GROMACS .gro file of N, CA and C in nm:
model
  369
    1MET      N    1  -3.376   6.297  18.557
    1MET     CA    2  -3.379   6.516  18.633
    1MET      C    3  -3.220   6.580  18.610
    2ILE      N    4  -3.266   6.702  18.544
    2ILE     CA    5  -3.176   6.775  18.533
    2ILE      C    6  -3.185   6.925  18.578
    3THR      N    7  -3.053   6.866  18.618
    3THR     CA    8  -3.056   6.954  18.815
    3THR      C    9  -2.939   7.167  18.700
    4LEU      N   10  -3.070   7.246  18.773
    4LEU     CA   11  -2.876   7.312  18.703
    4LEU      C   12  -2.775   7.331  18.811
    5ASN      N   13  -2.759   7.346  18.965
    5ASN     CA   14  -2.662   7.306  19.002
    5ASN      C   15  -2.525   7.387  18.944
    6ASN      N   16  -2.484   7.351  18.871
    6ASN     CA   17  -2.393   7.372  18.835
    6ASN      C   18  -2.357   7.401  18.626
    7HIS      N   19  -2.466   7.541  18.608
    7HIS     CA   20  -2.469   7.517  18.451
    7HIS      C   21  -2.447   7.526  18.468
    8THR      N   22  -2.343   7.644  18.265
    8THR     CA   23  -2.290   7.734  18.257
    8THR      C   24  -2.358   7.853  18.235
    9VAL      N   25  -2.543   7.901  18.314
    9VAL     CA   26  -2.599   7.962  18.269
    9VAL      C   27  -2.552   8.086  18.399
   10TRP      N   28  -2.602   8.016  18.531
   10TRP     CA   29  -2.491   8.079  18.620
   10TRP      C   30  -2.407   8.184  18.668
   11GLU      N   31  -2.259   8.115  18.516
   11GLU     CA   32  -2.185   8.214  18.510
   11GLU      C   33  -2.171   8.302  18.405
   12ASN      N   34  -2.243   8.287  18.353
   12ASN     CA   35  -2.385   8.368  18.303
   12ASN      C   36  -2.395   8.501  18.337
   13LEU      N   37  -2.502   8.425  18.350
   13LEU     CA   38  -2.574   8.579  18.519
   13LEU      C   39  -2.502   8.634  18.555
   14SER      N   40  -2.420   8.568  18.642
   14SER     CA   41  -2.302   8.636  18.645
   14SER      C   42  -2.192   8.759  18.660
   15GLU      N   43  -2.142   8.735  18.457
   15GLU     CA   44  -2.085   8.796  18.367
   15GLU      C   45  -2.166   8.916  18.380
   16VAL      N   46  -2.251   8.860  18.290
   16VAL     CA   47  -2.357   8.978  18.249
   16VAL      C   48  -2.380   9.121  18.366
   17VAL      N   49  -2.459   9.040  18.495
   17VAL     CA   50  -2.423   9.178  18.649
   17VAL      C   51  -2.311   9.238  18.657
   18GLU      N   52  -2.165   9.210  18.688
   18GLU     CA   53  -2.103   9.176  18.759
   18GLU      C   54  -2.061   9.299  18.551
   19GLY      N   55  -2.110   9.352  18.464
   19GLY     CA   56  -2.034   9.381  18.379
   19GLY      C   57  -2.145   9.542  18.371
   20ILE      N   58  -2.267   9.503  18.493
   20ILE     CA   59  -2.314   9.620  18.508
   20ILE      C   60  -2.283   9.743  18.602
   21ASP      N   61  -2.292   9.864  18.569
   21ASP     CA   62  -2.220   9.963  18.696
   21ASP      C   63  -2.443   9.937  18.740
   22ALA      N   64  -2.443   9.872  18.854
   22ALA     CA   65  -2.608   9.906  18.861
   22ALA      C   66  -2.589   9.982  18.991
   23ASN      N   67  -2.510  10.039  19.034
   23ASN     CA   68  -2.573  10.133  19.173
   23ASN      C   69  -2.529  10.236  19.084
   24ALA      N   70  -2.481  10.261  18.922
   24ALA     CA   71  -2.507  10.368  18.896
   24ALA      C   72  -2.592  10.416  18.840
   25LEU      N   73  -2.674  10.281  18.848
   25LEU     CA   74  -2.815  10.248  18.727
   25LEU      C   75  -2.941  10.320  18.761
   26VAL      N   76  -2.936  10.234  18.911
   26VAL     CA   77  -2.990  10.328  19.064
   26VAL      C   78  -2.986  10.460  19.054
   27LEU      N   79  -2.858  10.537  19.060
   27LEU     CA   80  -2.876  10.657  19.165
   27LEU      C   81  -2.895  10.707  19.023
   28GLU      N   82  -2.850  10.729  18.874
   28GLU     CA   83  -2.973  10.800  18.756
   28GLU      C   84  -3.100  10.794  18.784
   29HIS      N   85  -3.172  10.698  18.813
   29HIS     CA   86  -3.313  10.659  18.792
   29HIS      C   87  -3.350  10.711  18.936
   30LEU      N   88  -3.281  10.759  19.036
   30LEU     CA   89  -3.336  10.907  19.115
   30LEU      C   90  -3.339  11.011  19.134
   31ALA      N   91  -3.190  11.006  19.073
   31ALA     CA   92  -3.225  11.156  19.039
   31ALA      C   93  -3.343  11.228  18.881
   32LEU      N   94  -3.312  11.174  18.885
   32LEU     CA   95  -3.391  11.078  18.736
   32LEU      C   96  -3.601  11.178  18.773
   33CYS      N   97  -3.617  11.105  18.885
   33CYS     CA   98  -3.750  11.075  18.919
   33CYS      C   99  -3.738  11.290  19.032
   34ASP      N  100  -3.597  11.314  19.055
   34ASP     CA  101  -3.590  11.391  19.222
   34ASP      C  102  -3.661  11.326  19.245
   35TYR      N  103  -3.564  11.223  19.287
   35TYR     CA  104  -3.601  11.176  19.468
   35TYR      C  105  -3.772  11.150  19.503
   36GLN      N  106  -3.829  11.152  19.384
   36GLN     CA  107  -3.955  11.115  19.411
   36GLN      C  108  -4.070  11.058  19.352
   37ILE      N  109  -4.164  10.942  19.435
   37ILE     CA  110  -4.256  10.926  19.303
   37ILE      C  111  -4.441  11.002  19.329
   38SER      N  112  -4.443  10.946  19.210
   38SER     CA  113  -4.549  10.983  19.242
   38SER      C  114  -4.704  10.893  19.130
   39GLY      N  115  -4.785  10.870  19.242
   39GLY     CA  116  -4.894  10.783  19.254
   39GLY      C  117  -4.891  10.643  19.256
   40TYR      N  118  -4.857  10.643  19.412
   40TYR     CA  119  -4.828  10.488  19.408
   40TYR      C  120  -4.909  10.412  19.454
   41TRP      N  121  -4.923  10.297  19.539
   41TRP     CA  122  -5.051  10.232  19.613
   41TRP      C  123  -4.918  10.145  19.656
   42ASP      N  124  -4.972  10.166  19.852
   42ASP     CA  125  -4.972  10.076  19.857
   42ASP      C  126  -5.078   9.934  19.932
   43GLU      N  127  -4.941   9.837  20.032
   43GLU     CA  128  -5.006   9.741  20.002
   43GLU      C  129  -5.145   9.640  20.045
   44SER      N  130  -5.202   9.767  20.101
   44SER     CA  131  -5.395   9.822  20.147
   44SER      C  132  -5.431   9.875  20.062
   45ASP      N  133  -5.402   9.897  19.994
   45ASP     CA  134  -5.486   9.980  19.761
   45ASP      C  135  -5.527  10.104  19.885
   46ARG      N  136  -5.438  10.263  19.907
   46ARG     CA  137  -5.420  10.324  19.971
   46ARG      C  138  -5.320  10.399  19.877
   47PHE      N  139  -5.351  10.510  19.849
   47PHE     CA  140  -5.361  10.541  19.737
   47PHE      C  141  -5.238  10.699  19.797
   48TYR      N  142  -5.094  10.711  19.687
   48TYR     CA  143  -5.019  10.852  19.702
   48TYR      C  144  -4.984  10.911  19.646
   49GLU      N  145  -4.989  11.052  19.665
   49GLU     CA  146  -5.033  11.154  19.568
   49GLU      C  147  -4.935  11.158  19.494
   50ASN      N  148  -4.842  11.142  19.606
   50ASN     CA  149  -4.661  11.197  19.528
   50ASN      C  150  -4.647  11.143  19.724
   51ILE      N  151  -4.473  11.144  19.694
   51ILE     CA  152  -4.375  11.062  19.795
   51ILE      C  153  -4.245  11.140  19.755
   52LEU      N  154  -4.140  11.180  19.867
   52LEU     CA  155  -4.029  11.235  19.893
   52LEU      C  156  -3.972  11.163  19.946
   53LEU      N  157  -3.897  11.161  19.892
   53LEU     CA  158  -3.760  11.080  19.941
   53LEU      C  159  -3.662  11.131  19.959
   54PRO      N  160  -3.583  11.092  20.140
   54PRO     CA  161  -3.474  11.200  20.188
   54PRO      C  162  -3.350  11.204  20.079
   55ARG      N  163  -3.185  11.230  20.109
   55ARG     CA  164  -3.162  11.221  20.006
   55ARG      C  165  -2.998  11.262  20.187
   56PRO      N  166  -2.940  11.186  20.115
   56PRO     CA  167  -2.889  11.100  20.053
   56PRO      C  168  -2.881  10.977  20.032
   57LEU      N  169  -2.939  10.915  19.939
   57LEU     CA  170  -2.949  10.730  19.979
   57LEU      C  171  -2.859  10.674  19.983
   58SER      N  172  -2.835  10.612  19.943
   58SER     CA  173  -2.714  10.439  19.956
   58SER      C  174  -2.773  10.364  19.900
   59PRO      N  175  -2.745  10.359  19.799
   59PRO     CA  176  -2.873  10.211  19.764
   59PRO      C  177  -2.755  10.093  19.747
   60GLN      N  178  -2.774   9.986  19.753
   60GLN     CA  179  -2.732   9.768  19.778
   60GLN      C  180  -2.819   9.754  19.728
   61LEU      N  181  -2.782   9.681  19.617
   61LEU     CA  182  -2.794   9.529  19.543
   61LEU      C  183  -2.863   9.465  19.621
   62ILE      N  184  -2.917   9.370  19.590
   62ILE     CA  185  -3.012   9.295  19.664
   62ILE      C  186  -3.012   9.106  19.593
   63SER      N  187  -3.096   9.179  19.469
   63SER     CA  188  -3.055   9.079  19.366
   63SER      C  189  -3.058   9.121  19.235
   64SER      N  190  -3.092   9.005  19.182
   64SER     CA  191  -3.143   9.059  19.011
   64SER      C  192  -3.095   8.908  18.939
   65GLY      N  193  -3.131   8.949  18.828
   65GLY     CA  194  -3.204   8.825  18.749
   65GLY      C  195  -3.198   8.876  18.626
   66LEU      N  196  -3.264   8.760  18.563
   66LEU     CA  197  -3.258   8.762  18.426
   66LEU      C  198  -3.408   8.694  18.367
   67ILE      N  199  -3.521   8.833  18.334
   67ILE     CA  200  -3.636   8.689  18.285
   67ILE      C  201  -3.655   8.660  18.094
   68PHE      N  202  -3.690   8.602  18.040
   68PHE     CA  203  -3.672   8.584  17.907
   68PHE      C  204  -3.884   8.525  17.923
   69ASN      N  205  -3.898   8.635  17.834
   69ASN     CA  206  -4.005   8.579  17.804
   69ASN      C  207  -4.056   8.613  17.649
   70GLY      N  208  -4.061   8.451  17.533
   70GLY     CA  209  -4.037   8.471  17.434
   70GLY      C  210  -3.884   8.498  17.377
   71ASP      N  211  -3.888   8.647  17.267
   71ASP     CA  212  -3.794   8.689  17.235
   71ASP      C  213  -3.775   8.796  17.293
   72LYS      N  214  -3.794   8.834  17.436
   72LYS     CA  215  -3.791   8.956  17.494
   72LYS      C  216  -3.694   8.865  17.611
   73ARG      N  217  -3.585   8.962  17.653
   73ARG     CA  218  -3.459   8.992  17.713
   73ARG      C  219  -3.440   9.116  17.803
   74ARG      N  220  -3.529   9.047  17.975
   74ARG     CA  221  -3.434   9.141  18.033
   74ARG      C  222  -3.411   9.136  18.203
   75ILE      N  223  -3.365   9.250  18.233
   75ILE     CA  224  -3.249   9.278  18.354
   75ILE      C  225  -3.300   9.274  18.469
   76GLN      N  226  -3.305   9.236  18.557
   76GLN     CA  227  -3.410   9.326  18.648
   76GLN      C  228  -3.310   9.295  18.774
   77LEU      N  229  -3.281   9.384  18.828
   77LEU     CA  230  -3.234   9.477  18.950
   77LEU      C  231  -3.305   9.522  19.033
   78LYS      N  232  -3.244   9.409  19.180
   78LYS     CA  233  -3.370   9.461  19.319
   78LYS      C  234  -3.212   9.507  19.431
   79PHE      N  235  -3.276   9.652  19.482
   79PHE     CA  236  -3.207   9.734  19.564
   79PHE      C  237  -3.256   9.786  19.719
   80THR      N  238  -3.244   9.786  19.819
   80THR     CA  239  -3.237   9.872  19.902
   80THR      C  240  -3.144  10.002  19.950
   81LEU      N  241  -3.263  10.094  19.952
   81LEU     CA  242  -3.233  10.207  19.917
   81LEU      C  243  -3.270  10.247  20.117
   82ASN      N  244  -3.085  10.311  20.161
   82ASN     CA  245  -3.074  10.290  20.259
   82ASN      C  246  -3.000  10.489  20.282
   83ILE      N  247  -3.101  10.471  20.393
   83ILE     CA  248  -3.006  10.638  20.439
   83ILE      C  249  -2.860  10.621  20.442
   84GLU      N  250  -2.790  10.660  20.357
   84GLU     CA  251  -2.700  10.720  20.368
   84GLU      C  252  -2.539  10.763  20.553
   85THR      N  253  -2.618  10.788  20.589
   85THR     CA  254  -2.574  10.897  20.706
   85THR      C  255  -2.626  10.839  20.871
   86ALA      N  256  -2.679  10.694  20.883
   86ALA     CA  257  -2.765  10.665  20.958
   86ALA      C  258  -2.631  10.561  20.972
   87THR      N  259  -2.552  10.532  21.083
   87THR     CA  260  -2.602  10.385  21.175
   87THR      C  261  -2.628  10.289  21.244
   88PRO      N  262  -2.594  10.165  21.212
   88PRO     CA  263  -2.568  10.101  21.044
   88PRO      C  264  -2.713  10.187  20.997
   89PRO      N  265  -2.666  10.101  20.858
   89PRO     CA  266  -2.800  10.132  20.782
   89PRO      C  267  -2.933  10.114  20.801
   90ILE      N  268  -2.976  10.234  20.802
   90ILE     CA  269  -3.164  10.318  20.798
   90ILE      C  270  -3.193  10.239  20.681
   91SER      N  271  -3.302  10.112  20.683
   91SER     CA  272  -3.363  10.061  20.502
   91SER      C  273  -3.522  10.155  20.512
   92ILE      N  274  -3.538  10.232  20.425
   92ILE     CA  275  -3.597  10.319  20.409
   92ILE      C  276  -3.763  10.300  20.315
   93ALA      N  277  -3.674  10.170  20.207
   93ALA     CA  278  -3.704  10.138  20.011
   93ALA      C  279  -3.651  10.015  19.987
   94GLN      N  280  -3.760   9.893  19.918
   94GLN     CA  281  -3.667   9.841  19.820
   94GLN      C  282  -3.760   9.934  19.699
   95LEU      N  283  -3.682   9.939  19.572
   95LEU     CA  284  -3.645   9.929  19.445
   95LEU      C  285  -3.629   9.808  19.332
   96MET      N  286  -3.733   9.792  19.294
   96MET     CA  287  -3.692   9.702  19.118
   96MET      C  288  -3.660   9.825  19.049
   97LEU      N  289  -3.556   9.685  18.965
   97LEU     CA  290  -3.542   9.803  18.832
   97LEU      C  291  -3.525   9.729  18.633
   98VAL      N  292  -3.640   9.695  18.614
   98VAL     CA  293  -3.567   9.594  18.492
   98VAL      C  294  -3.584   9.734  18.407
   99TYR      N  295  -3.422   9.695  18.302
   99TYR     CA  296  -3.443   9.698  18.230
   99TYR      C  297  -3.415   9.587  18.105
  100ASP      N  298  -3.429   9.693  17.915
  100ASP     CA  299  -3.434   9.612  17.833
  100ASP      C  300  -3.227   9.541  17.807
  101GLU      N  301  -3.243   9.405  17.712
  101GLU     CA  302  -3.098   9.412  17.694
  101GLU      C  303  -2.985   9.533  17.615
  102ASN      N  304  -3.055   9.601  17.617
  102ASN     CA  305  -2.959   9.752  17.554
  102ASN      C  306  -2.958   9.814  17.691
  103LEU      N  307  -3.038   9.888  17.771
  103LEU     CA  308  -3.005   9.857  17.960
  103LEU      C  309  -3.102  10.005  17.882
  104GLU      N  310  -3.199  10.017  17.852
  104GLU     CA  311  -3.349  10.090  17.909
  104GLU      C  312  -3.369  10.090  17.933
  105PHE      N  313  -3.424  10.150  18.034
  105PHE     CA  314  -3.546  10.126  18.080
  105PHE      C  315  -3.663  10.063  18.113
  106ILE      N  316  -3.708  10.007  18.132
  106ILE     CA  317  -3.843   9.974  18.134
  106ILE      C  318  -3.982   9.964  18.175
  107ASP      N  319  -3.940   9.963  18.328
  107ASP     CA  320  -3.985   9.963  18.464
  107ASP      C  321  -3.990   9.966  18.620
  108GLU      N  322  -4.064  10.009  18.696
  108GLU     CA  323  -3.979   9.959  18.798
  108GLU      C  324  -4.053   9.984  18.929
  109ASN      N  325  -3.997   9.885  19.007
  109ASN     CA  326  -4.157   9.879  19.116
  109ASN      C  327  -4.071   9.911  19.321
  110TRP      N  328  -4.157   9.976  19.341
  110TRP     CA  329  -4.142   9.955  19.489
  110TRP      C  330  -4.257   9.927  19.588
  111GLN      N  331  -4.129   9.895  19.646
  111GLN     CA  332  -4.185   9.869  19.902
  111GLN      C  333  -4.051  10.012  19.932
  112ILE      N  334  -4.201  10.097  19.975
  112ILE     CA  335  -4.205  10.194  20.039
  112ILE      C  336  -4.177  10.169  20.219
  113ASP      N  337  -4.181  10.175  20.308
  113ASP     CA  338  -4.169  10.186  20.438
  113ASP      C  339  -4.202  10.373  20.493
  114LEU      N  340  -4.362  10.337  20.381
  114LEU     CA  341  -4.486  10.432  20.475
  114LEU      C  342  -4.419  10.501  20.585
  115LYS      N  343  -4.407  10.336  20.693
  115LYS     CA  344  -4.407  10.430  20.846
  115LYS      C  345  -4.273  10.555  20.893
  116SER      N  346  -4.194  10.550  20.818
  116SER     CA  347  -4.055  10.559  20.834
  116SER      C  348  -4.084  10.768  20.847
  117GLU      N  349  -4.046  10.763  20.990
  117GLU     CA  350  -4.047  10.953  20.968
  117GLU      C  351  -3.958  11.024  20.866
  118LEU      N  352  -3.860  10.953  20.821
  118LEU     CA  353  -3.763  11.013  20.679
  118LEU      C  354  -3.774  10.996  20.559
  119ILE      N  355  -3.959  10.985  20.529
  119ILE     CA  356  -4.000  10.996  20.415
  119ILE      C  357  -4.158  11.062  20.460
  120GLN      N  358  -4.202  11.164  20.310
  120GLN     CA  359  -4.284  11.283  20.311
  120GLN      C  360  -4.371  11.245  20.252
  121VAL      N  361  -4.445  11.246  20.279
  121VAL     CA  362  -4.638  11.153  20.172
  121VAL      C  363  -4.707  11.261  20.128
  122GLN      N  364  -4.794  11.218  20.071
  122GLN     CA  365  -4.841  11.340  20.062
  122GLN      C  366  -5.059  11.213  19.965
  123ALA      N  367  -5.104  11.236  20.083
  123ALA     CA  368  -5.218  11.074  20.062
  123ALA      C  369  -5.365  11.197  19.891
   0.00000   0.00000   0.00000
């Protein structure tokens, strides 16, 4: 049986993630979308036309990974988005960003706390 506990793949993954400025990527993404999400479906299949996120947000990288699918390689970064001015931090959303091996944006996946008073929604 093969185990991957001490395999070099983990070292390589750590090197890749450490070489990426993940906070710069997520802040750039938030700026490009102007802190708005258009066309969001929640877990109950309710559609929201537009969601406005508060500013400023403080992202925190909570997981990262490499995805291999045939000859395609992707980098997946998952963040929690916290209200920057809150102590202790208040998480209002999670955002997963997917990039190709050239760090070109591929996809996003949001999980938003729609019950938060800080989120503005338009159903």
